[in-house]
JSON list of C-alpha atoms and ligand atoms in Angstrom, two decimals:
[
{"chain": "A", "resi": 26, "resn": "MET", "atom": "CA", "xyz": [152.02, -60.99, 74.84]},
{"chain": "A", "resi": 27, "resn": "ASN", "atom": "CA", "xyz": [148.69, -61.98, 73.31]},
{"chain": "A", "resi": 28, "resn": "GLU", "atom": "CA", "xyz": [148.50, -64.88, 71.15]},
{"chain": "A", "resi": 29, "resn": "SER", "atom": "CA", "xyz": [146.80, -63.60, 68.10]},
{"chain": "A", "resi": 30, "resn": "GLY", "atom": "CA", "xyz": [145.57, -60.08, 66.82]},
{"chain": "A", "resi": 31, "resn": "PHE", "atom": "CA", "xyz": [143.48, -58.92, 63.99]},
{"chain": "A", "resi": 32, "resn": "ILE", "atom": "CA", "xyz": [144.15, -55.60, 62.08]},
{"chain": "A", "resi": 33, "resn": "PHE", "atom": "CA", "xyz": [141.84, -53.95, 59.68]},
{"chain": "A", "resi": 34, "resn": "ASP", "atom": "CA", "xyz": [142.21, -51.19, 57.10]},
{"chain": "A", "resi": 35, "resn": "LEU", "atom": "CA", "xyz": [139.50, -48.66, 56.97]},
{"chain": "A", "resi": 36, "resn": "ASP", "atom": "CA", "xyz": [138.57, -47.36, 53.69]},
{"chain": "A", "resi": 37, "resn": "GLY", "atom": "CA", "xyz": [137.41, -50.32, 51.42]},
{"chain": "A", "resi": 38, "resn": "VAL", "atom": "CA", "xyz": [137.43, -52.89, 54.23]},
{"chain": "A", "resi": 39, "resn": "ILE", "atom": "CA", "xyz": [135.25, -51.41, 57.04]},
{"chain": "A", "resi": 40, "resn": "VAL", "atom": "CA", "xyz": [133.59, -48.64, 55.12]},
{"chain": "A", "resi": 41, "resn": "ASP", "atom": "CA", "xyz": [133.53, -47.46, 51.30]},
{"chain": "A", "resi": 42, "resn": "THR", "atom": "CA", "xyz": [134.89, -43.91, 51.89]},
{"chain": "A", "resi": 43, "resn": "ALA", "atom": "CA", "xyz": [136.68, -44.07, 48.53]},
{"chain": "A", "resi": 44, "resn": "LYS", "atom": "CA", "xyz": [133.46, -42.76, 47.10]},
{"chain": "A", "resi": 45, "resn": "TYR", "atom": "CA", "xyz": [133.58, -39.43, 49.05]},
{"chain": "A", "resi": 46, "resn": "HIS", "atom": "CA", "xyz": [137.53, -39.20, 48.42]},
{"chain": "A", "resi": 47, "resn": "TYR", "atom": "CA", "xyz": [136.65, -39.34, 44.88]},
{"chain": "A", "resi": 48, "resn": "LEU", "atom": "CA", "xyz": [133.85, -36.73, 44.86]},
{"chain": "A", "resi": 49, "resn": "ALA", "atom": "CA", "xyz": [136.27, -34.33, 46.91]},
{"chain": "A", "resi": 50, "resn": "TRP", "atom": "CA", "xyz": [139.24, -34.85, 44.55]},
{"chain": "A", "resi": 51, "resn": "LYS", "atom": "CA", "xyz": [136.92, -34.38, 41.49]},
{"chain": "A", "resi": 52, "resn": "LYS", "atom": "CA", "xyz": [135.65, -31.21, 42.73]},
{"chain": "A", "resi": 53, "resn": "LEU", "atom": "CA", "xyz": [139.23, -29.96, 42.84]},
{"chain": "A", "resi": 54, "resn": "ALA", "atom": "CA", "xyz": [139.94, -31.24, 39.38]},
{"chain": "A", "resi": 55, "resn": "ASP", "atom": "CA", "xyz": [136.86, -29.63, 38.09]},
{"chain": "A", "resi": 56, "resn": "GLN", "atom": "CA", "xyz": [137.85, -26.36, 39.62]},
{"chain": "A", "resi": 57, "resn": "LEU", "atom": "CA", "xyz": [141.33, -26.73, 38.12]},
{"chain": "A", "resi": 58, "resn": "GLY", "atom": "CA", "xyz": [139.71, -27.55, 34.77]},
{"chain": "A", "resi": 59, "resn": "PHE", "atom": "CA", "xyz": [140.69, -31.05, 34.00]},
{"chain": "A", "resi": 60, "resn": "GLU", "atom": "CA", "xyz": [138.92, -34.52, 34.13]},
{"chain": "A", "resi": 61, "resn": "PHE", "atom": "CA", "xyz": [139.41, -36.94, 36.98]},
{"chain": "A", "resi": 62, "resn": "THR", "atom": "CA", "xyz": [137.83, -40.39, 36.49]},
{"chain": "A", "resi": 63, "resn": "GLU", "atom": "CA", "xyz": [136.88, -43.08, 38.90]},
{"chain": "A", "resi": 64, "resn": "GLU", "atom": "CA", "xyz": [139.29, -45.30, 37.18]},
{"chain": "A", "resi": 65, "resn": "GLN", "atom": "CA", "xyz": [142.12, -42.81, 37.98]},
{"chain": "A", "resi": 66, "resn": "ASN", "atom": "CA", "xyz": [140.80, -42.80, 41.69]},
{"chain": "A", "resi": 67, "resn": "GLU", "atom": "CA", "xyz": [141.89, -46.45, 41.98]},
{"chain": "A", "resi": 68, "resn": "ARG", "atom": "CA", "xyz": [145.39, -45.14, 42.09]},
{"chain": "A", "resi": 69, "resn": "PHE", "atom": "CA", "xyz": [144.51, -43.12, 45.46]},
{"chain": "A", "resi": 70, "resn": "LYS", "atom": "CA", "xyz": [143.35, -46.20, 47.45]},
{"chain": "A", "resi": 71, "resn": "GLY", "atom": "CA", "xyz": [145.44, -46.61, 50.64]},
{"chain": "A", "resi": 72, "resn": "VAL", "atom": "CA", "xyz": [147.60, -43.52, 49.71]},
{"chain": "A", "resi": 73, "resn": "SER", "atom": "CA", "xyz": [148.17, -40.61, 51.93]},
{"chain": "A", "resi": 74, "resn": "ARG", "atom": "CA", "xyz": [146.40, -37.26, 51.28]},
{"chain": "A", "resi": 75, "resn": "ARG", "atom": "CA", "xyz": [149.60, -35.52, 50.50]},
{"chain": "A", "resi": 76, "resn": "ARG", "atom": "CA", "xyz": [150.60, -38.20, 47.77]},
{"chain": "A", "resi": 77, "resn": "CYS", "atom": "CA", "xyz": [146.99, -38.20, 46.37]},
{"chain": "A", "resi": 78, "resn": "LEU", "atom": "CA", "xyz": [147.36, -34.49, 45.65]},
{"chain": "A", "resi": 79, "resn": "GLU", "atom": "CA", "xyz": [150.86, -35.00, 44.12]},
{"chain": "A", "resi": 80, "resn": "ILE", "atom": "CA", "xyz": [149.22, -37.58, 41.81]},
{"chain": "A", "resi": 81, "resn": "LEU", "atom": "CA", "xyz": [146.27, -35.52, 41.04]},
{"chain": "A", "resi": 82, "resn": "LEU", "atom": "CA", "xyz": [148.40, -32.53, 40.07]},
{"chain": "A", "resi": 83, "resn": "GLU", "atom": "CA", "xyz": [150.64, -34.70, 37.91]},
{"chain": "A", "resi": 84, "resn": "LEU", "atom": "CA", "xyz": [147.46, -35.94, 36.02]},
{"chain": "A", "resi": 85, "resn": "GLY", "atom": "CA", "xyz": [146.30, -32.27, 35.41]},
{"chain": "A", "resi": 86, "resn": "GLU", "atom": "CA", "xyz": [149.96, -31.33, 34.59]},
{"chain": "A", "resi": 87, "resn": "ILE", "atom": "CA", "xyz": [149.72, -28.59, 37.24]},
{"chain": "A", "resi": 88, "resn": "THR", "atom": "CA", "xyz": [152.70, -27.11, 39.16]},
{"chain": "A", "resi": 89, "resn": "VAL", "atom": "CA", "xyz": [152.10, -25.03, 42.30]},
{"chain": "A", "resi": 90, "resn": "SER", "atom": "CA", "xyz": [153.68, -23.33, 45.16]},
{"chain": "A", "resi": 91, "resn": "GLN", "atom": "CA", "xyz": [154.05, -25.05, 48.54]},
{"chain": "A", "resi": 92, "resn": "GLN", "atom": "CA", "xyz": [151.61, -22.60, 49.89]},
{"chain": "A", "resi": 93, "resn": "GLN", "atom": "CA", "xyz": [148.91, -23.36, 47.16]},
{"chain": "A", "resi": 94, "resn": "PHE", "atom": "CA", "xyz": [149.54, -27.07, 47.49]},
{"chain": "A", "resi": 95, "resn": "ASP", "atom": "CA", "xyz": [148.80, -26.90, 51.34]},
{"chain": "A", "resi": 96, "resn": "ALA", "atom": "CA", "xyz": [145.78, -24.77, 50.82]},
{"chain": "A", "resi": 97, "resn": "TRP", "atom": "CA", "xyz": [144.32, -27.36, 48.38]},
{"chain": "A", "resi": 98, "resn": "LEU", "atom": "CA", "xyz": [144.84, -30.03, 51.01]},
{"chain": "A", "resi": 99, "resn": "ILE", "atom": "CA", "xyz": [142.83, -28.27, 53.38]},
{"chain": "A", "resi": 100, "resn": "GLU", "atom": "CA", "xyz": [140.31, -27.51, 50.94]},
{"chain": "A", "resi": 101, "resn": "LYS", "atom": "CA", "xyz": [139.87, -31.12, 49.72]},
{"chain": "A", "resi": 102, "resn": "ASN", "atom": "CA", "xyz": [139.63, -32.34, 53.33]},
{"chain": "A", "resi": 103, "resn": "GLU", "atom": "CA", "xyz": [137.07, -29.81, 54.28]},
{"chain": "A", "resi": 104, "resn": "ASP", "atom": "CA", "xyz": [135.13, -30.91, 51.28]},
{"chain": "A", "resi": 105, "resn": "TYR", "atom": "CA", "xyz": [135.57, -34.55, 52.26]},
{"chain": "A", "resi": 106, "resn": "LEU", "atom": "CA", "xyz": [134.43, -33.85, 55.95]},
{"chain": "A", "resi": 107, "resn": "THR", "atom": "CA", "xyz": [131.03, -32.71, 54.68]},
{"chain": "A", "resi": 108, "resn": "TYR", "atom": "CA", "xyz": [130.46, -36.23, 53.41]},
{"chain": "A", "resi": 109, "resn": "ILE", "atom": "CA", "xyz": [131.72, -37.98, 56.61]},
{"chain": "A", "resi": 110, "resn": "GLU", "atom": "CA", "xyz": [129.56, -35.77, 59.02]},
{"chain": "A", "resi": 111, "resn": "LYS", "atom": "CA", "xyz": [126.60, -37.48, 57.21]},
{"chain": "A", "resi": 112, "resn": "MET", "atom": "CA", "xyz": [128.05, -41.05, 57.81]},
{"chain": "A", "resi": 113, "resn": "ASP", "atom": "CA", "xyz": [126.07, -43.58, 59.87]},
{"chain": "A", "resi": 114, "resn": "GLU", "atom": "CA", "xyz": [125.96, -47.32, 60.61]},
{"chain": "A", "resi": 115, "resn": "SER", "atom": "CA", "xyz": [124.21, -47.95, 57.21]},
{"chain": "A", "resi": 116, "resn": "GLU", "atom": "CA", "xyz": [127.60, -47.44, 55.55]},
{"chain": "A", "resi": 117, "resn": "ILE", "atom": "CA", "xyz": [129.45, -50.38, 57.27]},
{"chain": "A", "resi": 118, "resn": "LEU", "atom": "CA", "xyz": [130.33, -52.81, 54.56]},
{"chain": "A", "resi": 119, "resn": "PRO", "atom": "CA", "xyz": [128.29, -56.06, 54.71]},
{"chain": "A", "resi": 120, "resn": "ASP", "atom": "CA", "xyz": [129.06, -58.64, 57.25]},
{"chain": "A", "resi": 121, "resn": "VAL", "atom": "CA", "xyz": [131.95, -56.57, 58.90]},
{"chain": "A", "resi": 122, "resn": "PRO", "atom": "CA", "xyz": [129.97, -56.24, 62.18]},
{"chain": "A", "resi": 123, "resn": "LYS", "atom": "CA", "xyz": [129.40, -60.12, 62.27]},
{"chain": "A", "resi": 124, "resn": "ILE", "atom": "CA", "xyz": [133.31, -60.64, 61.97]},
{"chain": "A", "resi": 125, "resn": "LEU", "atom": "CA", "xyz": [134.07, -57.92, 64.66]},
{"chain": "A", "resi": 126, "resn": "HIS", "atom": "CA", "xyz": [131.53, -59.20, 67.01]},
{"chain": "A", "resi": 127, "resn": "PHE", "atom": "CA", "xyz": [132.83, -62.72, 66.83]},
{"chain": "A", "resi": 128, "resn": "LEU", "atom": "CA", "xyz": [136.44, -61.58, 67.53]},
{"chain": "A", "resi": 129, "resn": "LYS", "atom": "CA", "xyz": [135.32, -59.40, 70.42]},
{"chain": "A", "resi": 130, "resn": "GLU", "atom": "CA", "xyz": [133.38, -62.35, 71.94]},
{"chain": "A", "resi": 131, "resn": "LYS", "atom": "CA", "xyz": [136.55, -64.20, 71.91]},
{"chain": "A", "resi": 132, "resn": "ASN", "atom": "CA", "xyz": [138.51, -61.37, 73.37]},
{"chain": "A", "resi": 133, "resn": "ILE", "atom": "CA", "xyz": [140.92, -61.26, 70.43]},
{"chain": "A", "resi": 134, "resn": "PRO", "atom": "CA", "xyz": [142.85, -57.99, 70.41]},
{"chain": "A", "resi": 135, "resn": "MET", "atom": "CA", "xyz": [141.85, -55.89, 67.41]},
{"chain": "A", "resi": 136, "resn": "ALA", "atom": "CA", "xyz": [143.43, -52.84, 65.77]},
{"chain": "A", "resi": 137, "resn": "LEU", "atom": "CA", "xyz": [142.73, -50.35, 63.03]},
{"chain": "A", "resi": 138, "resn": "GLY", "atom": "CA", "xyz": [145.59, -49.72, 60.49]},
{"chain": "A", "resi": 139, "resn": "SER", "atom": "CA", "xyz": [144.91, -47.02, 58.12]},
{"chain": "A", "resi": 140, "resn": "ALA", "atom": "CA", "xyz": [146.42, -44.13, 56.31]},
{"chain": "A", "resi": 141, "resn": "SER", "atom": "CA", "xyz": [143.58, -41.85, 57.03]},
{"chain": "A", "resi": 142, "resn": "LYS", "atom": "CA", "xyz": [143.98, -38.98, 59.48]},
{"chain": "A", "resi": 143, "resn": "ASN", "atom": "CA", "xyz": [140.11, -38.89, 59.70]},
{"chain": "A", "resi": 144, "resn": "ALA", "atom": "CA", "xyz": [139.94, -42.66, 60.79]},
{"chain": "A", "resi": 145, "resn": "ARG", "atom": "CA", "xyz": [138.85, -42.00, 64.39]},
{"chain": "A", "resi": 146, "resn": "PRO", "atom": "CA", "xyz": [135.81, -39.68, 63.65]},
{"chain": "A", "resi": 147, "resn": "ILE", "atom": "CA", "xyz": [134.76, -42.09, 60.98]},
{"chain": "A", "resi": 148, "resn": "LEU", "atom": "CA", "xyz": [134.68, -44.98, 63.30]},
{"chain": "A", "resi": 149, "resn": "GLU", "atom": "CA", "xyz": [132.87, -42.80, 65.84]},
{"chain": "A", "resi": 150, "resn": "LYS", "atom": "CA", "xyz": [130.17, -42.04, 63.18]},
{"chain": "A", "resi": 151, "resn": "VAL", "atom": "CA", "xyz": [129.51, -45.61, 62.26]},
{"chain": "A", "resi": 152, "resn": "LYS", "atom": "CA", "xyz": [129.58, -46.54, 65.74]},
{"chain": "A", "resi": 153, "resn": "LEU", "atom": "CA", "xyz": [132.47, -49.10, 65.59]},
{"chain": "A", "resi": 154, "resn": "LEU", "atom": "CA", "xyz": [135.05, -47.37, 67.75]},
{"chain": "A", "resi": 155, "resn": "PRO", "atom": "CA", "xyz": [134.42, -49.56, 70.89]},
{"chain": "A", "resi": 156, "resn": "TYR", "atom": "CA", "xyz": [135.49, -52.71, 69.06]},
{"chain": "A", "resi": 157, "resn": "PHE", "atom": "CA", "xyz": [139.04, -51.50, 68.63]},
{"chain": "A", "resi": 158, "resn": "ASP", "atom": "CA", "xyz": [141.88, -51.81, 71.16]},
{"chain": "A", "resi": 159, "resn": "ALA", "atom": "CA", "xyz": [144.13, -49.71, 69.22]},
{"chain": "A", "resi": 160, "resn": "ILE", "atom": "CA", "xyz": [143.73, -47.19, 66.26]},
{"chain": "A", "resi": 161, "resn": "VAL", "atom": "CA", "xyz": [146.80, -46.50, 64.27]},
{"chain": "A", "resi": 162, "resn": "ASP", "atom": "CA", "xyz": [146.02, -44.02, 61.60]},
{"chain": "A", "resi": 163, "resn": "GLY", "atom": "CA", "xyz": [147.67, -41.38, 59.35]},
{"chain": "A", "resi": 164, "resn": "LYS", "atom": "CA", "xyz": [148.39, -39.11, 62.30]},
{"chain": "A", "resi": 165, "resn": "GLN", "atom": "CA", "xyz": [150.97, -41.57, 63.91]},
{"chain": "A", "resi": 166, "resn": "VAL", "atom": "CA", "xyz": [152.44, -43.10, 60.82]},
{"chain": "A", "resi": 167, "resn": "THR", "atom": "CA", "xyz": [155.59, -41.44, 59.35]},
{"chain": "A", "resi": 168, "resn": "LYS", "atom": "CA", "xyz": [156.16, -43.99, 56.33]},
{"chain": "A", "resi": 169, "resn": "ALA", "atom": "CA", "xyz": [153.07, -44.68, 54.04]},
{"chain": "A", "resi": 170, "resn": "LYS", "atom": "CA", "xyz": [152.11, -48.26, 52.95]},
{"chain": "A", "resi": 171, "resn": "PRO", "atom": "CA", "xyz": [153.72, -50.30, 51.55]},
{"chain": "A", "resi": 172, "resn": "ASP", "atom": "CA", "xyz": [156.21, -49.60, 54.41]},
{"chain": "A", "resi": 173, "resn": "PRO", "atom": "CA", "xyz": [155.08, -51.90, 57.12]},
{"chain": "A", "resi": 174, "resn": "GLU", "atom": "CA", "xyz": [155.20, -49.34, 59.89]},
{"chain": "A", "resi": 175, "resn": "VAL", "atom": "CA", "xyz": [151.40, -48.87, 60.39]},
{"chain": "A", "resi": 176, "resn": "PHE", "atom": "CA", "xyz": [150.94, -52.61, 60.98]},
{"chain": "A", "resi": 177, "resn": "LEU", "atom": "CA", "xyz": [154.04, -52.92, 63.21]},
{"chain": "A", "resi": 178, "resn": "ILE", "atom": "CA", "xyz": [152.86, -50.12, 65.46]},
{"chain": "A", "resi": 179, "resn": "ALA", "atom": "CA", "xyz": [149.37, -51.84, 65.63]},
{"chain": "A", "resi": 180, "resn": "SER", "atom": "CA", "xyz": [151.10, -55.28, 66.57]},
{"chain": "A", "resi": 181, "resn": "GLN", "atom": "CA", "xyz": [153.09, -53.46, 69.36]},
{"chain": "A", "resi": 182, "resn": "MET", "atom": "CA", "xyz": [150.05, -51.88, 70.59]},
{"chain": "A", "resi": 183, "resn": "LEU", "atom": "CA", "xyz": [148.10, -54.97, 70.73]},
{"chain": "A", "resi": 184, "resn": "LYS", "atom": "CA", "xyz": [151.06, -56.78, 72.30]},
{"chain": "A", "resi": 185, "resn": "VAL", "atom": "CA", "xyz": [150.88, -59.46, 69.61]},
{"chain": "A", "resi": 186, "resn": "ALA", "atom": "CA", "xyz": [153.88, -60.61, 67.79]},
{"chain": "A", "resi": 187, "resn": "PRO", "atom": "CA", "xyz": [153.76, -59.59, 63.98]},
{"chain": "A", "resi": 188, "resn": "GLY", "atom": "CA", "xyz": [153.90, -63.28, 62.85]},
{"chain": "A", "resi": 189, "resn": "ASN", "atom": "CA", "xyz": [150.75, -63.77, 64.89]},
{"chain": "A", "resi": 190, "resn": "CYS", "atom": "CA", "xyz": [148.85, -60.77, 63.37]},
{"chain": "A", "resi": 191, "resn": "VAL", "atom": "CA", "xyz": [146.19, -61.12, 60.56]},
{"chain": "A", "resi": 192, "resn": "VAL", "atom": "CA", "xyz": [145.61, -58.06, 58.22]},
{"chain": "A", "resi": 193, "resn": "PHE", "atom": "CA", "xyz": [142.58, -57.37, 56.08]},
{"chain": "A", "resi": 194, "resn": "GLU", "atom": "CA", "xyz": [143.33, -54.90, 53.31]},
{"chain": "A", "resi": 195, "resn": "ASP", "atom": "CA", "xyz": [141.85, -53.70, 50.15]},
{"chain": "A", "resi": 196, "resn": "ALA", "atom": "CA", "xyz": [144.84, -52.04, 48.53]},
{"chain": "A", "resi": 197, "resn": "VAL", "atom": "CA", "xyz": [147.99, -53.28, 46.79]},
{"chain": "A", "resi": 198, "resn": "ALA", "atom": "CA", "xyz": [150.33, -51.32, 48.93]},
{"chain": "A", "resi": 199, "resn": "GLY", "atom": "CA", "xyz": [148.50, -52.49, 52.26]},
{"chain": "A", "resi": 200, "resn": "ILE", "atom": "CA", "xyz": [148.98, -56.18, 51.19]},
{"chain": "A", "resi": 201, "resn": "GLU", "atom": "CA", "xyz": [152.67, -55.63, 50.66]},
{"chain": "A", "resi": 202, "resn": "ALA", "atom": "CA", "xyz": [152.91, -53.64, 53.89]},
{"chain": "A", "resi": 203, "resn": "ALA", "atom": "CA", "xyz": [151.30, -56.63, 55.68]},
{"chain": "A", "resi": 204, "resn": "ASN", "atom": "CA", "xyz": [153.64, -59.20, 54.05]},
{"chain": "A", "resi": 205, "resn": "ARG", "atom": "CA", "xyz": [156.68, -57.03, 54.72]},
{"chain": "A", "resi": 206, "resn": "ALA", "atom": "CA", "xyz": [155.54, -57.03, 58.44]},
{"chain": "A", "resi": 207, "resn": "GLY", "atom": "CA", "xyz": [155.51, -60.77, 58.43]},
{"chain": "A", "resi": 208, "resn": "MET", "atom": "CA", "xyz": [151.79, -60.99, 58.87]},
{"chain": "A", "resi": 209, "resn": "THR", "atom": "CA", "xyz": [149.04, -62.97, 57.38]},
{"chain": "A", "resi": 210, "resn": "SER", "atom": "CA", "xyz": [147.51, -60.97, 54.61]},
{"chain": "A", "resi": 211, "resn": "ILE", "atom": "CA", "xyz": [143.99, -61.16, 53.72]},
{"chain": "A", "resi": 212, "resn": "GLY", "atom": "CA", "xyz": [142.94, -59.28, 50.46]},
{"chain": "A", "resi": 213, "resn": "ILE", "atom": "CA", "xyz": [139.42, -57.86, 50.38]},
{"chain": "A", "resi": 214, "resn": "GLY", "atom": "CA", "xyz": [138.42, -57.18, 46.61]},
{"chain": "A", "resi": 215, "resn": "GLU", "atom": "CA", "xyz": [139.72, -58.36, 43.27]},
{"chain": "A", "resi": 216, "resn": "GLN", "atom": "CA", "xyz": [141.77, -61.50, 43.49]},
{"chain": "A", "resi": 217, "resn": "ASP", "atom": "CA", "xyz": [143.94, -60.63, 40.44]},
{"chain": "A", "resi": 218, "resn": "VAL", "atom": "CA", "xyz": [144.70, -57.04, 41.82]},
{"chain": "A", "resi": 219, "resn": "LEU", "atom": "CA", "xyz": [145.52, -58.57, 45.29]},
{"chain": "A", "resi": 220, "resn": "SER", "atom": "CA", "xyz": [147.32, -61.55, 44.14]},
{"chain": "A", "resi": 221, "resn": "GLN", "atom": "CA", "xyz": [150.11, -61.17, 46.74]},
{"chain": "A", "resi": 222, "resn": "ALA", "atom": "CA", "xyz": [147.67, -61.78, 49.57]},
{"chain": "A", "resi": 223, "resn": "LYS", "atom": "CA", "xyz": [147.75, -65.02, 51.29]},
{"chain": "A", "resi": 224, "resn": "TYR", "atom": "CA", "xyz": [144.06, -65.52, 51.23]},
{"chain": "A", "resi": 225, "resn": "ASN", "atom": "CA", "xyz": [141.51, -63.58, 48.97]},
{"chain": "A", "resi": 226, "resn": "PHE", "atom": "CA", "xyz": [137.92, -62.72, 49.43]},
{"chain": "A", "resi": 227, "resn": "LYS", "atom": "CA", "xyz": [135.76, -60.32, 47.42]},
{"chain": "A", "resi": 228, "resn": "ASP", "atom": "CA", "xyz": [134.18, -59.12, 50.69]},
{"chain": "A", "resi": 229, "resn": "PHE", "atom": "CA", "xyz": [133.36, -60.12, 54.09]},
{"chain": "A", "resi": 230, "resn": "THR", "atom": "CA", "xyz": [130.12, -62.06, 53.00]},
{"chain": "A", "resi": 231, "resn": "GLU", "atom": "CA", "xyz": [132.43, -64.66, 51.60]},
{"chain": "A", "resi": 232, "resn": "ILE", "atom": "CA", "xyz": [134.14, -65.27, 54.85]},
{"chain": "A", "resi": 233, "resn": "ASP", "atom": "CA", "xyz": [132.69, -67.59, 57.20]},
{"chain": "A", "resi": 234, "resn": "LEU", "atom": "CA", "xyz": [133.29, -67.82, 61.00]},
{"chain": "A", "resi": 235, "resn": "GLU", "atom": "CA", "xyz": [135.00, -71.22, 60.82]},
{"chain": "A", "resi": 236, "resn": "PHE", "atom": "CA", "xyz": [137.72, -69.73, 58.72]},
{"chain": "A", "resi": 237, "resn": "ILE", "atom": "CA", "xyz": [138.32, -66.81, 61.26]},
{"chain": "A", "resi": 238, "resn": "GLU", "atom": "CA", "xyz": [138.33, -69.65, 64.07]},
{"chain": "A", "resi": 239, "resn": "GLN", "atom": "CA", "xyz": [141.02, -71.41, 62.20]},
{"chain": "A", "resi": 240, "resn": "LEU", "atom": "CA", "xyz": [143.11, -68.39, 61.73]},
{"chain": "A", "resi": 241, "resn": "ILE", "atom": "CA", "xyz": [142.87, -67.81, 65.68]},
{"chain": "A", "resi": 242, "resn": "ARG", "atom": "CA", "xyz": [143.74, -71.48, 66.22]},
{"chain": "A", "resi": 243, "resn": "THR", "atom": "CA", "xyz": [146.73, -71.53, 63.89]},
{"chain": "A", "resi": 244, "resn": "LYS", "atom": "CA", "xyz": [148.33, -68.10, 64.95]},
{"chain": "B", "resi": 13, "resn": "LIG", "atom": "P1", "xyz": [142.65, -38.74, 54.69]},
{"chain": "B", "resi": 13, "resn": "LIG", "atom": "P2", "xyz": [142.76, -46.48, 54.32]},
{"chain": "B", "resi": 13, "resn": "LIG", "atom": "C1", "xyz": [143.00, -44.22, 52.85]},
{"chain": "B", "resi": 13, "resn": "LIG", "atom": "O1", "xyz": [142.51, -44.81, 53.86]},
{"chain": "B", "resi": 13, "resn": "LIG", "atom": "C2", "xyz": [142.33, -43.89, 51.62]},
{"chain": "B", "resi": 13, "resn": "LIG", "atom": "O2", "xyz": [142.18, -45.25, 50.89]},
{"chain": "B", "resi": 13, "resn": "LIG", "atom": "C3", "xyz": [143.06, -42.92, 50.77]},
{"chain": "B", "resi": 13, "resn": "LIG", "atom": "O3", "xyz": [142.43, -42.91, 49.61]},
{"chain": "B", "resi": 13, "resn": "LIG", "atom": "C4", "xyz": [143.28, -41.60, 51.45]},
{"chain": "B", "resi": 13, "resn": "LIG", "atom": "O4", "xyz": [143.87, -40.75, 50.72]},
{"chain": "B", "resi": 13, "resn": "LIG", "atom": "C5", "xyz": [143.95, -41.83, 52.85]},
{"chain": "B", "resi": 13, "resn": "LIG", "atom": "O5", "xyz": [143.18, -42.87, 53.57]},
{"chain": "B", "resi": 13, "resn": "LIG", "atom": "C6", "xyz": [144.12, -40.63, 53.70]},
{"chain": "B", "resi": 13, "resn": "LIG", "atom": "O6", "xyz": [142.80, -40.31, 54.14]},
{"chain": "B", "resi": 13, "resn": "LIG", "atom": "O7", "xyz": [142.60, -37.77, 53.76]},
{"chain": "B", "resi": 13, "resn": "LIG", "atom": "O8", "xyz": [141.30, -39.05, 55.46]},
{"chain": "B", "resi": 13, "resn": "LIG", "atom": "O9", "xyz": [143.74, -38.61, 55.81]},
{"chain": "B", "resi": 13, "resn": "LIG", "atom": "O10", "xyz": [142.48, -47.29, 53.05]},
{"chain": "B", "resi": 13, "resn": "LIG", "atom": "O11", "xyz": [144.32, -46.61, 54.71]},
{"chain": "B", "resi": 13, "resn": "LIG", "atom": "O12", "xyz": [141.92, -46.70, 55.34]},
{"chain": "B", "resi": 14, "resn": "LIG", "atom": "MG1", "xyz": [141.95, -49.31, 52.22]}
]
């Protein structure tokens, strides 16, 4: 077993793909003739694609056949992928590479723990894939956050006991999942929203390497 491991959520932690998810869902809502606001999009963060469409259709008060539902899932994802194709390193959130680099130099195992089925191509696009020893994404996970499954699979793949794993998350459901897994949760975003996190930071620019060092030492 390794002594400590670090797990990162993707959307909202490493890159801001929420804006592209929003544009793709909004296009579908426009097509269906109802408004979908950025505020409503907050509910979609960390939530699986399928669940997002269920929420969107609830907002639009629309009921559909399973066949139509599946067709819209594909349509939304194809639209989303047109944004992803254009991504590059400039979309990595500030100071994320600094932390990843620091952990890599210390040989600390790192995993991605995301609900997205597009996680791997996104990491490839922004050239961060080589940092990760394990990728756990929406393709492997059967139970969505706040279920701890995604992070528990990551801890197994990293060979680090859950109690020695640190999780960076921007979604309420993700913080709950990390806490339920018995891991140290770090909220990235608004403290009042992510109040259940053990530590809170607005973004990675607020995190200094001394704090990371301390986390490694105490795990
Ligand atoms: P996809 P995360 C999540 O990523 C997003 O926050 C959420 O809005 C999205 O619906 C979900 O991934 C699924 O994404 O459609 O690409 O499979 O925050 O868990 O990294
Ligand atoms: Mg997220």
